[in-house]
XYZ file of C-alpha atoms in Angstrom:
677
model
C -9.525 21.164 -36.803
C -7.266 23.492 -38.756
C -7.820 26.324 -36.241
C -6.869 24.003 -33.369
C -3.749 23.026 -35.302
C -2.789 26.676 -35.814
C -3.443 27.475 -32.133
C -1.174 24.643 -31.037
C 1.596 25.713 -33.449
C 1.418 29.352 -32.308
C 1.449 28.373 -28.611
C 4.505 26.150 -29.058
C 6.388 28.716 -31.150
C 5.790 31.401 -28.506
C 7.385 29.196 -25.827
C 11.016 28.331 -25.174
C 13.297 28.003 -27.087
C 11.658 29.670 -30.110
C 10.050 32.825 -28.579
C 8.486 33.954 -31.884
C 5.779 36.153 -30.292
C 3.139 35.245 -32.895
C -0.640 35.380 -32.878
C -3.000 33.583 -35.236
C -3.236 36.444 -37.699
C 0.488 37.268 -37.889
C 1.407 33.595 -38.210
C -1.195 32.991 -40.908
C 0.047 36.036 -42.852
C 3.668 34.808 -43.025
C 5.298 34.717 -46.451
C 6.344 31.314 -47.896
C 10.055 32.053 -47.357
C 9.411 33.106 -43.737
C 7.308 29.982 -43.181
C 10.141 27.786 -44.500
C 12.596 29.602 -42.208
C 10.314 28.860 -39.207
C 10.220 25.195 -40.243
C 14.016 25.212 -40.572
C 14.335 26.733 -37.064
C 12.214 23.916 -35.613
C 14.324 21.327 -37.456
C 17.480 23.049 -36.163
C 16.174 22.684 -32.606
C 15.840 18.944 -33.248
C 19.170 18.585 -35.116
C 21.650 21.511 -34.692
C 23.297 20.693 -38.053
C 20.336 22.380 -39.792
C 20.858 25.747 -38.074
C 21.397 27.806 -41.242
C 19.745 30.647 -43.128
C 17.757 29.217 -46.034
C 18.429 32.376 -48.055
C 22.081 31.297 -48.304
C 21.366 28.006 -50.092
C 19.481 26.926 -53.177
C 15.806 25.891 -52.810
C 16.566 22.409 -54.170
C 19.237 21.878 -51.536
C 16.879 23.122 -48.802
C 14.102 20.735 -49.855
C 16.533 17.837 -50.187
C 17.963 18.486 -46.726
C 14.527 18.843 -45.084
C 13.145 15.744 -46.820
C 16.168 13.704 -45.693
C 15.690 14.767 -42.074
C 11.903 14.214 -42.169
C 12.437 10.761 -43.674
C 14.911 9.942 -40.910
C 12.359 11.136 -38.321
C 9.726 8.874 -40.003
C 7.309 11.654 -40.896
C 4.360 10.551 -43.049
C 2.514 13.255 -45.025
C -1.308 13.414 -44.722
C -3.470 11.306 -47.000
C -4.061 14.090 -49.502
C -0.288 14.660 -49.884
C 0.815 11.073 -50.399
C 2.333 11.921 -53.787
C 6.054 12.595 -53.273
C 6.365 15.038 -56.150
C 3.426 17.170 -54.965
C 4.806 17.093 -51.410
C 8.257 18.256 -52.576
C 6.680 20.931 -54.778
C 4.617 22.205 -51.842
C 7.744 22.263 -49.683
C 9.652 24.239 -52.335
C 6.913 26.861 -52.606
C 6.314 27.004 -48.832
C 2.685 25.931 -49.176
C 0.701 26.218 -45.941
C -1.193 22.886 -46.370
C 2.217 21.194 -46.514
C 4.221 23.165 -43.921
C 1.522 23.480 -41.212
C 1.028 19.687 -40.702
C 4.829 19.252 -40.558
C 5.123 21.933 -37.858
C 2.216 20.444 -35.911
C 3.754 16.959 -36.044
C 7.236 18.169 -35.065
C 6.118 20.416 -32.186
C 4.050 17.607 -30.654
C 7.088 15.368 -30.084
C 10.241 17.530 -29.939
C 12.067 15.574 -27.131
C 11.379 12.234 -28.815
C 12.574 13.527 -32.191
C 15.728 14.998 -30.618
C 16.620 11.576 -29.272
C 15.831 9.938 -32.622
C 17.983 12.457 -34.520
C 20.848 11.899 -32.080
C 20.652 8.110 -32.459
C 20.280 8.274 -36.234
C 23.787 9.713 -36.582
C 25.230 6.486 -35.163
C 22.688 3.869 -36.240
C 22.252 4.616 -39.942
C 23.228 1.520 -41.917
C 25.419 2.144 -44.944
C 24.186 0.366 -48.064
C 27.321 -1.084 -49.716
C 26.828 -2.745 -53.139
C 27.507 -6.477 -53.247
C 30.283 -6.143 -55.835
C 32.238 -3.842 -53.500
C 31.907 -6.313 -50.631
C 34.042 -8.765 -52.590
C 37.037 -6.691 -51.528
C 38.414 -8.008 -48.214
C 39.269 -4.562 -46.841
C 35.811 -3.142 -47.578
C 34.131 -6.276 -46.202
C 36.158 -6.121 -42.959
C 35.429 -2.416 -42.615
C 31.702 -3.041 -43.120
C 31.677 -5.775 -40.468
C 33.621 -3.547 -38.092
C 31.101 -0.743 -38.687
C 28.187 -3.082 -37.899
C 29.943 -4.280 -34.735
C 30.469 -0.667 -33.648
C 26.762 0.068 -34.259
C 25.758 -2.897 -32.076
C 28.238 -1.814 -29.400
C 26.757 1.695 -29.486
C 23.265 0.236 -29.000
C 24.477 -1.730 -25.970
C 26.259 1.244 -24.435
C 23.292 3.523 -25.068
C 20.933 1.079 -23.327
C 23.292 0.825 -20.363
C 23.544 4.611 -20.232
C 19.736 4.987 -20.231
C 19.436 2.343 -17.515
C 22.006 4.156 -15.401
C 20.199 7.455 -15.919
C 16.887 5.961 -14.833
C 18.333 3.815 -12.025
C 18.879 6.781 -9.705
C 22.619 6.184 -9.169
C 24.693 9.309 -8.697
C 28.237 9.432 -10.038
C 29.185 11.879 -7.296
C 28.052 9.415 -4.607
C 29.914 6.549 -6.298
C 33.048 8.671 -6.501
C 32.729 9.580 -2.832
C 32.312 5.906 -1.935
C 35.337 4.955 -4.016
C 37.461 7.682 -2.430
C 36.305 6.620 1.045
C 37.132 2.968 0.272
C 40.566 3.980 -1.031
C 41.199 5.954 2.155
C 40.159 2.964 4.257
C 42.441 0.752 2.152
C 45.373 3.101 2.743
C 44.640 3.163 6.471
C 44.501 -0.636 6.604
C 47.784 -0.919 4.705
C 49.406 1.505 7.151
C 48.048 -0.442 10.149
C 49.356 -3.726 8.698
C 52.779 -2.179 8.185
C 52.831 -0.823 11.731
C 51.830 -4.233 13.116
C 54.519 -5.949 11.030
C 57.123 -3.590 12.429
C 55.942 -4.300 15.974
C 55.964 -8.074 15.439
C 59.422 -8.135 13.860
C 60.950 -6.966 17.139
C 59.400 -9.933 19.008
C 61.271 -13.254 19.143
C 59.701 -16.249 17.318
C 57.345 -13.916 15.476
C 57.120 -16.242 12.474
C 55.901 -19.125 14.647
C 53.408 -16.833 16.352
C 52.092 -15.686 12.955
C 51.687 -19.307 11.918
C 49.754 -20.076 15.111
C 47.547 -17.010 14.526
C 46.736 -18.183 10.997
C 45.851 -21.650 12.319
C 43.633 -20.032 14.964
C 41.811 -18.037 12.253
C 41.274 -21.212 10.208
C 39.868 -23.026 13.241
C 37.535 -20.106 14.017
C 36.223 -20.181 10.465
C 35.669 -23.923 10.777
C 33.866 -23.377 14.076
C 31.600 -20.798 12.416
C 30.792 -23.226 9.595
C 29.971 -25.981 12.090
C 27.772 -23.568 14.066
C 25.998 -22.649 10.841
C 25.418 -26.319 10.026
C 24.097 -26.914 13.551
C 21.741 -23.955 13.142
C 20.497 -25.315 9.809
C 19.825 -28.732 11.354
C 17.904 -27.067 14.196
C 15.851 -25.115 11.668
C 15.084 -28.284 9.735
C 14.056 -30.020 12.983
C 11.787 -27.093 13.901
C 10.229 -27.074 10.429
C 9.582 -30.818 10.667
C 7.909 -30.306 14.068
C 5.798 -27.476 12.643
C 4.713 -29.653 9.707
C 3.800 -32.384 12.179
C 1.731 -29.940 14.261
C -0.039 -28.619 11.159
C -0.797 -32.136 10.000
C -2.205 -33.030 13.437
C -4.316 -29.862 13.466
C -5.647 -30.583 9.967
C -6.483 -34.145 11.046
C -8.301 -32.788 14.109
C -10.265 -30.253 12.007
C -11.252 -32.945 9.526
C -12.472 -35.217 12.321
C -14.524 -32.384 13.854
C -15.983 -31.518 10.455
C -16.857 -35.181 9.900
C -18.494 -35.362 13.343
C -20.558 -32.175 12.803
C -21.395 -32.952 9.179
C -24.975 -34.234 9.133
C -26.977 -34.223 5.887
C -29.287 -31.381 6.934
C -26.461 -28.934 7.820
C -24.602 -29.851 4.653
C -27.725 -29.315 2.533
C -28.464 -26.019 4.255
C -24.898 -24.804 3.747
C -24.945 -25.893 0.119
C -28.303 -24.163 -0.459
C -26.938 -20.922 0.987
C -23.854 -21.153 -1.166
C -26.005 -21.920 -4.225
C -28.225 -18.899 -3.521
C -25.234 -16.635 -3.060
C -23.506 -17.942 -6.156
C -26.705 -17.733 -8.232
C -27.210 -14.134 -7.112
C -23.586 -13.349 -7.985
C -23.878 -15.002 -11.403
C -27.368 -13.861 -12.387
C -27.515 -10.329 -10.950
C -24.312 -8.838 -9.576
C -21.704 -10.006 -12.052
C -23.869 -9.271 -15.167
C -24.510 -5.754 -13.861
C -20.802 -5.184 -13.265
C -19.963 -6.673 -16.668
C -22.560 -4.500 -18.391
C -21.260 -1.433 -16.544
C -17.711 -2.220 -17.632
C -18.882 -2.731 -21.213
C -20.679 0.620 -21.166
C -17.534 2.248 -19.813
C -15.423 0.616 -22.522
C -17.887 1.683 -25.236
C -17.943 5.198 -23.879
C -14.137 5.349 -23.745
C -13.878 3.934 -27.271
C -16.367 6.518 -28.480
C -14.409 9.297 -26.777
C -11.114 7.991 -28.205
C -12.524 7.717 -31.741
C -13.918 11.249 -31.752
C -11.610 14.114 -32.786
C -10.249 16.510 -30.205
C -12.777 19.111 -29.107
C -12.110 22.782 -29.198
C -13.092 25.443 -26.704
C -16.282 26.257 -28.602
C -17.452 22.630 -28.592
C -16.685 22.271 -24.883
C -18.630 25.438 -24.195
C -21.557 24.034 -26.205
C -21.524 20.806 -24.167
C -21.393 22.809 -20.938
C -24.432 24.793 -22.084
C -26.292 21.547 -22.846
C -25.439 20.209 -19.373
C -26.720 23.413 -17.779
C -29.911 23.162 -19.811
C -30.407 19.517 -18.730
C -29.835 20.500 -15.080
C -32.398 23.261 -15.382
C -34.928 20.815 -16.870
C -34.303 18.365 -14.003
C -34.835 21.160 -11.479
C -38.095 22.136 -13.200
C -39.329 18.523 -13.104
C -38.489 18.303 -9.400
C -40.382 21.546 -8.769
C -43.397 20.271 -10.704
C -43.355 17.037 -8.733
C -43.137 18.974 -5.484
C -46.094 21.112 -6.540
C -48.427 18.196 -7.369
C -47.415 15.435 -4.936
C -50.271 13.344 -3.416
C -50.463 10.797 -0.513
C -50.585 7.784 -2.877
C -47.318 8.849 -4.486
C -45.806 9.372 -1.034
C -46.691 5.802 -0.010
C -45.346 4.353 -3.243
C -42.195 6.409 -2.891
C -41.708 5.054 0.602
C -42.021 1.452 -0.603
C -39.754 2.086 -3.548
C -37.133 3.701 -1.331
C -37.288 0.751 1.080
C -36.913 -1.677 -1.823
C -33.956 0.283 -3.236
C -32.331 0.384 0.211
C -32.725 -3.386 0.523
C -31.260 -3.901 -2.949
C -28.306 -1.680 -2.171
C -27.764 -3.429 1.143
C -27.889 -6.753 -0.647
C -25.340 -5.544 -3.176
C -23.060 -4.225 -0.434
C -23.202 -7.567 1.385
C -22.410 -9.365 -1.861
C -19.435 -7.096 -2.377
C -18.274 -7.748 1.187
C -18.634 -11.485 0.560
C -16.639 -11.171 -2.649
C -13.918 -9.223 -0.842
C -13.857 -11.815 1.945
C -13.478 -14.604 -0.616
C -10.650 -12.735 -2.277
C -8.962 -12.221 1.091
C -9.315 -15.931 1.865
C -7.851 -16.853 -1.522
C -4.984 -14.399 -1.011
C -4.368 -15.814 2.471
C -4.316 -19.347 1.055
C -1.849 -18.311 -1.639
C 0.321 -16.590 0.949
C 0.114 -19.690 3.158
C 1.237 -21.912 0.285
C 4.045 -19.518 -0.533
C 5.184 -19.359 3.080
C 5.012 -23.162 3.310
C 7.179 -23.548 0.206
C 9.625 -20.942 1.524
C 9.754 -22.696 4.890
C 10.444 -26.019 3.170
C 13.196 -24.561 0.990
C 14.717 -22.143 3.556
C 18.018 -23.122 5.128
C 19.239 -20.204 7.215
C 16.426 -18.803 9.337
C 16.659 -18.358 13.090
C 15.087 -20.883 15.455
C 12.034 -19.625 17.302
C 12.778 -19.511 21.051
C 10.378 -20.537 23.829
C 9.125 -17.030 24.664
C 8.582 -16.183 21.018
C 6.765 -19.484 20.484
C 4.442 -18.685 23.400
C 3.804 -15.243 21.927
C 2.957 -16.758 18.554
C 0.615 -19.302 20.184
C -1.158 -16.479 22.060
C -1.436 -14.512 18.861
C -2.916 -17.503 17.055
C -5.435 -18.000 19.857
C -6.460 -14.350 19.623
C -6.888 -14.694 15.870
C -8.910 -17.898 16.450
C -11.300 -16.046 18.765
C -11.577 -13.198 16.245
C -12.262 -15.763 13.505
C -15.049 -17.375 15.572
C -16.554 -13.982 16.249
C -16.448 -13.067 12.556
C -17.968 -16.422 11.631
C -20.806 -15.769 14.076
C -21.330 -12.326 12.523
C -21.352 -13.867 9.048
C -24.015 -16.382 10.201
C -26.131 -13.499 11.560
C -25.670 -11.586 8.318
C -26.734 -14.642 6.340
C -29.860 -14.955 8.470
C -30.577 -11.256 7.990
C -29.916 -11.716 4.281
C -32.582 -14.456 4.159
C -35.079 -12.172 5.927
C -34.244 -9.301 3.598
C -34.568 -11.560 0.602
C -38.025 -12.663 1.717
C -38.974 -9.043 2.384
C -37.736 -8.145 -1.070
C -39.934 -10.824 -2.655
C -42.983 -9.584 -0.764
C -42.253 -5.990 -1.723
C -41.755 -7.002 -5.343
C -45.135 -8.700 -5.385
C -46.776 -5.655 -3.827
C -44.946 -3.409 -6.243
C -46.142 -5.422 -9.234
C -49.722 -5.297 -7.953
C -49.550 -1.556 -7.330
C -47.870 -1.025 -10.686
C -50.638 -2.870 -12.510
C -53.273 -0.816 -10.668
C -51.384 2.352 -11.430
C -51.131 1.541 -15.130
C -54.850 0.748 -15.194
C -55.651 4.080 -13.515
C -53.342 5.937 -15.923
C -55.064 4.311 -18.878
C -58.473 5.260 -17.463
C -57.396 8.862 -16.809
C -55.633 9.113 -20.174
C -52.184 9.895 -18.751
C -50.212 6.825 -19.780
C -46.465 7.172 -19.220
C -46.855 9.272 -16.119
C -45.333 6.507 -13.989
C -42.132 6.509 -16.075
C -41.642 10.180 -15.367
C -42.470 9.486 -11.751
C -39.849 6.723 -11.627
C -37.261 9.074 -13.057
C -38.031 11.553 -10.324
C -37.936 8.778 -7.785
C -34.494 7.840 -9.038
C -33.347 11.336 -8.072
C -34.926 10.817 -4.667
C -33.225 7.410 -4.453
C -29.860 9.107 -5.032
C -30.639 11.373 -2.133
C -31.592 8.394 -0.011
C -28.297 6.739 -0.969
C -26.472 9.668 0.528
C -28.471 9.289 3.713
C -27.898 5.520 3.743
C -24.150 6.073 3.540
C -24.319 7.851 6.880
C -25.074 4.530 8.534
C -28.683 4.997 9.396
C -30.995 2.028 9.792
C -34.130 1.273 7.811
C -36.464 2.605 10.501
C -34.502 5.832 10.780
C -34.688 6.199 7.040
C -38.455 5.710 7.032
C -38.836 8.280 9.785
C -36.553 10.651 7.936
C -38.594 10.217 4.730
C -41.777 11.034 6.638
C -40.156 14.107 8.151
C -38.895 15.173 4.760
C -42.350 14.741 3.229
C -43.858 16.843 5.982
C -41.152 19.451 5.554
C -41.738 19.437 1.791
C -45.447 20.011 2.336
C -44.634 22.863 4.719
C -42.118 24.439 2.401
C -44.286 24.135 -0.731
C -46.492 27.039 0.221
C -43.437 29.122 1.104
C -41.653 28.199 -2.110
C -44.605 28.685 -4.465
C -44.268 32.505 -4.843
C -40.503 32.209 -4.974
C -40.788 29.604 -7.746
C -43.089 31.862 -9.724
C -40.662 34.740 -9.331
C -37.793 32.389 -10.224
C -39.505 31.420 -13.478
C -39.770 35.027 -14.568
C -36.151 35.605 -13.538
C -35.092 32.532 -15.491
C -36.861 33.865 -18.542
C -35.049 37.171 -18.118
C -31.782 35.287 -17.613
C -32.307 33.327 -20.815
C -33.073 36.545 -22.698
C -29.986 38.204 -21.248
C -27.855 35.177 -22.085
C -29.180 35.196 -25.641
C -28.498 38.918 -25.932
C -25.040 38.359 -24.425
C -24.268 35.626 -26.964
C -25.391 37.885 -29.806
C -23.322 40.811 -28.533
C -20.369 38.480 -27.981
C -20.635 37.167 -31.542
C -20.853 40.746 -32.841
C -17.868 41.744 -30.725
C -15.803 38.781 -31.910
C -16.624 39.408 -35.563
C -15.899 43.131 -35.132
C -12.660 42.362 -33.279
C -11.617 39.929 -35.994
C -12.386 42.530 -38.679
C -10.491 45.240 -36.800
C -7.585 42.896 -36.232
C -7.431 42.027 -39.926
C -7.703 45.735 -40.835
C -4.989 46.554 -38.327
C -2.687 43.918 -39.790
C -3.376 45.233 -43.304
C -2.695 48.811 -42.159
C 0.492 47.678 -40.440
C 1.636 46.012 -43.642
C 0.768 49.152 -45.630
C 2.618 51.340 -43.110
C 5.595 48.987 -43.284
C 5.572 49.128 -47.084
C 5.266 52.946 -47.045
C 8.120 53.246 -44.559
C 10.296 51.053 -46.733
C 9.347 53.136 -49.775
C 10.121 56.335 -47.826
C 13.513 54.970 -46.827
C 14.238 54.062 -50.449
C 13.155 57.544 -51.600
C 15.366 59.185 -48.951
C 18.328 57.063 -50.056
C 17.600 58.013 -53.673
C 17.369 61.696 -52.712
C 20.710 61.654 -50.880
C 22.337 59.771 -53.756
C 21.039 62.259 -56.357
C 22.072 65.208 -54.169
C 25.593 63.802 -53.826
C 25.808 63.124 -57.547
C 24.669 66.685 -58.304
C 27.370 68.087 -56.018
C 29.989 65.883 -57.692
C 28.818 67.005 -61.152
C 28.918 70.665 -60.059
C 32.478 70.195 -58.851
C 33.399 68.538 -62.135
C 31.747 71.356 -64.074
C 33.635 73.916 -61.982
C 36.901 72.113 -62.676
C 36.038 72.002 -66.403
C 35.307 75.766 -66.405
C 38.604 76.518 -64.614
C 40.430 74.262 -67.085
C 38.841 76.038 -70.041
C 39.669 79.448 -68.552
C 43.303 78.465 -68.021
C 43.581 76.911 -71.487
C 42.309 80.019 -73.331
C 44.240 82.448 -71.125
C 46.993 84.550 -72.764
C 49.233 84.238 -69.698
C 51.795 81.434 -70.175
C 52.014 80.672 -66.451
C 48.252 80.190 -66.194
C 48.267 78.048 -69.336
C 50.992 75.800 -67.862
C 48.749 75.181 -64.831
C 46.074 73.714 -67.041
C 45.483 69.987 -66.674
C 45.705 69.511 -70.445
C 49.195 70.970 -70.512
C 50.262 68.863 -67.545
C 48.919 65.698 -69.175
C 50.541 66.596 -72.543
C 53.890 67.107 -70.773
C 53.538 63.756 -68.980
C 52.621 62.057 -72.264
C 55.711 63.458 -74.023
C 57.949 62.388 -71.138
C 56.497 58.879 -71.191
C 56.936 58.671 -74.974
C 60.654 59.633 -74.644
C 61.084 57.072 -71.866
C 59.413 54.369 -73.994
C 61.650 55.240 -76.952
C 64.767 54.985 -74.797
C 63.630 51.608 -73.354
C 62.928 50.258 -76.849
C 66.445 51.270 -77.918
C 67.931 49.471 -74.927
C 65.824 46.406 -75.719
C 67.145 46.388 -79.307
C 70.738 46.605 -78.123
C 70.194 43.750 -75.636
C 68.673 41.546 -78.348
C 71.610 42.236 -80.714
C 74.307 41.435 -78.115
C 72.442 38.496 -76.488
C 74.162 35.708 -78.528
C 77.690 37.063 -78.084
C 77.101 37.669 -74.398
C 75.853 34.092 -73.923
C 78.950 32.664 -75.655
C 81.235 34.872 -73.541
C 79.410 33.746 -70.375
C 79.909 30.083 -71.403
C 83.627 30.708 -71.989
C 83.984 32.382 -68.604
C 82.206 29.430 -66.937
C 84.609 26.962 -68.660
C 87.572 29.085 -67.615
C 86.306 29.064 -64.050
C 86.071 25.253 -64.096
C 89.577 24.988 -65.566
C 91.032 27.246 -62.891
C 89.252 25.289 -60.202
C 90.749 22.050 -61.593
C 94.241 23.564 -61.621
C 93.806 24.708 -58.044
C 92.833 21.215 -56.981
C 95.812 19.720 -58.792
C 98.176 22.228 -57.200
C 96.821 21.441 -53.730
C 97.239 17.715 -54.383
C 100.836 18.160 -55.632
C 101.721 20.256 -52.614
C 100.416 17.567 -50.231
C 102.486 14.838 -52.001
C 105.694 16.959 -51.855
C 105.283 17.558 -48.117
C 104.826 13.821 -47.463
C 108.012 13.006 -49.460
C 110.019 15.551 -47.512
C 108.861 14.029 -44.247
C 109.872 10.547 -45.400
C 113.288 11.814 -46.624
C 113.985 13.596 -43.343
C 113.130 10.403 -41.437
C 115.651 8.391 -43.522
C 118.400 10.901 -42.932
C 117.786 10.709 -39.185
C 118.215 6.939 -39.240
C 121.517 7.275 -41.119
C 122.852 9.705 -38.553
C 121.984 7.329 -35.720
C-alpha cells in the first residue's frame, strides 16, 4: 500500500505543473527540509499565498501556516496520527509517515482543493465575541459582512451555472450589437417616414386612422384565435365521442366472444406465464443481480490492487484456462456413444430452456411497451383535454390518419396471431421439456447407479461441467438463428468431426503436453531470473544513489578546499606585502640619510600627530574664549534686537505722521480754493 502511495506521489510530482523529475529512490531519499519544501510547493499550487521558501521563515510559523491551510481544506490525519501534538511534531521534523499521506491526499484532488481554497477566502466566518457585538457599529458591520458572504454565494452559483450552461459572452455581445444596429436602423426609418408624412396634408388624421386600423387588425387576430380555439375544442369533443363509441363497440365484441371456456383458457395461459415469471425467471434475475451486487461490494471493500497483484490474478486465470483446456482434451479422448446421446438430449433441453427464457423476455418487453403506450395515451389524452391552441386536422390529414390507424390495426392483428402461434408452440415446448426432464431424471438415476457400481462416483458432475462448456458453444450457434433440427444435425456432424480429428490430434496433444511442461519450466526460470534481475537492479540503483551522494559530498568538500586554498594563498600574499612594507619602513627608519628617514611612515604619522595636536590646542583656546564672551555677547545681541524694534516703531510713527500732514494740506488747499471762488 505504501509503495502504491509513493508511486502515485512520484507520478503526480513529475507531471505539470511541478516537473520534479523524481523516481522512487530519489524521492524516498529526500531530506526532511526538502520534503517540507515539496509539500509547501504543492500547497502553493493550491493557494498561491503559500509560494515562499520555508528556509526564510521559522519552523513554528511554517507548521502553523500549513496546519491552518490543511484545516481549511478539511484534511484528516490517518488513524495512527490522530493526536494533534504528534502530528504537529511530525510536520516540524518533516517525518515521512506524516508528510507522505498529506501529499497523497492533496495530489488526488488538486482541482477540488483549488476551488475550496478560493472560496474559503470569501466564506470564512469571523467569530466576534458577544460582548463586542453590543456595539452598534460592530454589530452592523458583522451583519453587513454576513450579507456580503450570502451575496457572494449567490453570485458564485450563478457564475457556475453560466459556465456550465454553454452560453458564450461573445455570442451574447454579438447579438446585443446586432439588436442595437437594428434598433438604430428602425429609428432612422421612423424618422424618414415622419419626414415624408409631414409634407402630406391631413397627416395627423391619416396617422389616427392608421392606428385605428392596427387596433382593428389586432382585434381581428384575437377573434380568429378564439374561433380557432373553439374549432379545436369541437374537434376534441368529436374525437372523445369517437373513442367512446369505439370503446363501447370493443366491449360489446368482447362480451359477445367471451364464453367461459375461452376465458378459462386465457386465464390459465396467463397464470402459467405469470407463475413461470414469478417462480423461475424473476428469481434467477434477482439472484443474478444479488450476486453482482455482492461481487461489486466485495470489489469496492477490497484495497486497490497493484501491478504485482494484477499479474498474479492474470497468472491464475491462465492456469484455470489451461486446466479447462486439459479437461476438454481428456473428454475428447475418452468420449463414448452413451455420453454423445446424453449430450444431445442435454443440449436440446438447454436450447428449449433458453428459447423459453427468450420468449419470456420478449413477453416482458411487450408488456412494458404496452404499459408505456398506455401511459403515453393517457398523457396525450390529458394534453388534448388541456390544450387550447393546436391546429385543426383537415380532411386530407384525417384520411391519412385513418389509413395509418387501419394499417396499424392490421399489423396488430398479425402480431396477435403470431403471439397465439408462439403460445401454442410454447405449450408444445413445455410438454417436451417435461418429457425430457423425466427422461433425464431416469437416465441420471441409471448413471449414478452405474457410477456407484464402477466406483467412479462424481464423474457425472465433471461431465456436466464439460457439457456446460459445450452448451456455451451451442448458445453461440443458437444465436445464429438455426432451428432445433439444424442444431441436432450440426451436433452429429461435430461429433463425427471430433471422432475424425481425435486420431489426428492425439500425437499433437502428446507433443503439446511436453511443450507445455517445457513452457512451464521456462516460465519458472524466467520468473526466477526476473526476480534476480529486479533485486540486482534495486541493489545497483541503491548503490548508485549512495555513490552519487558520496560524489556530491566529495565535490562539495573539494570546492570548500579550493576556496580555502585560494583564501590562504591570498592571505599569504597580503602578509608578504605587509612584511615587505615593514622591512622597507625599518630600513628607512634606521637609515642615516635624513631624506630617507622623512619618507618613513612613522615620521609621517608623527608629523600628522603633532599637527593635529596643535590644531586641537588652537580649537580649545577658541572654545575657551567663546565661553568667556558668551554672556556679554548675548546681552549685546538682546540690546541690538531691542534697538531694532525701537527704530522700527519710530519708522512706523514717522510714516503715520507724514500721512496725516499730507491729508491736512489737502484739506487746507481745498478751503482756500472755496474762498477764492
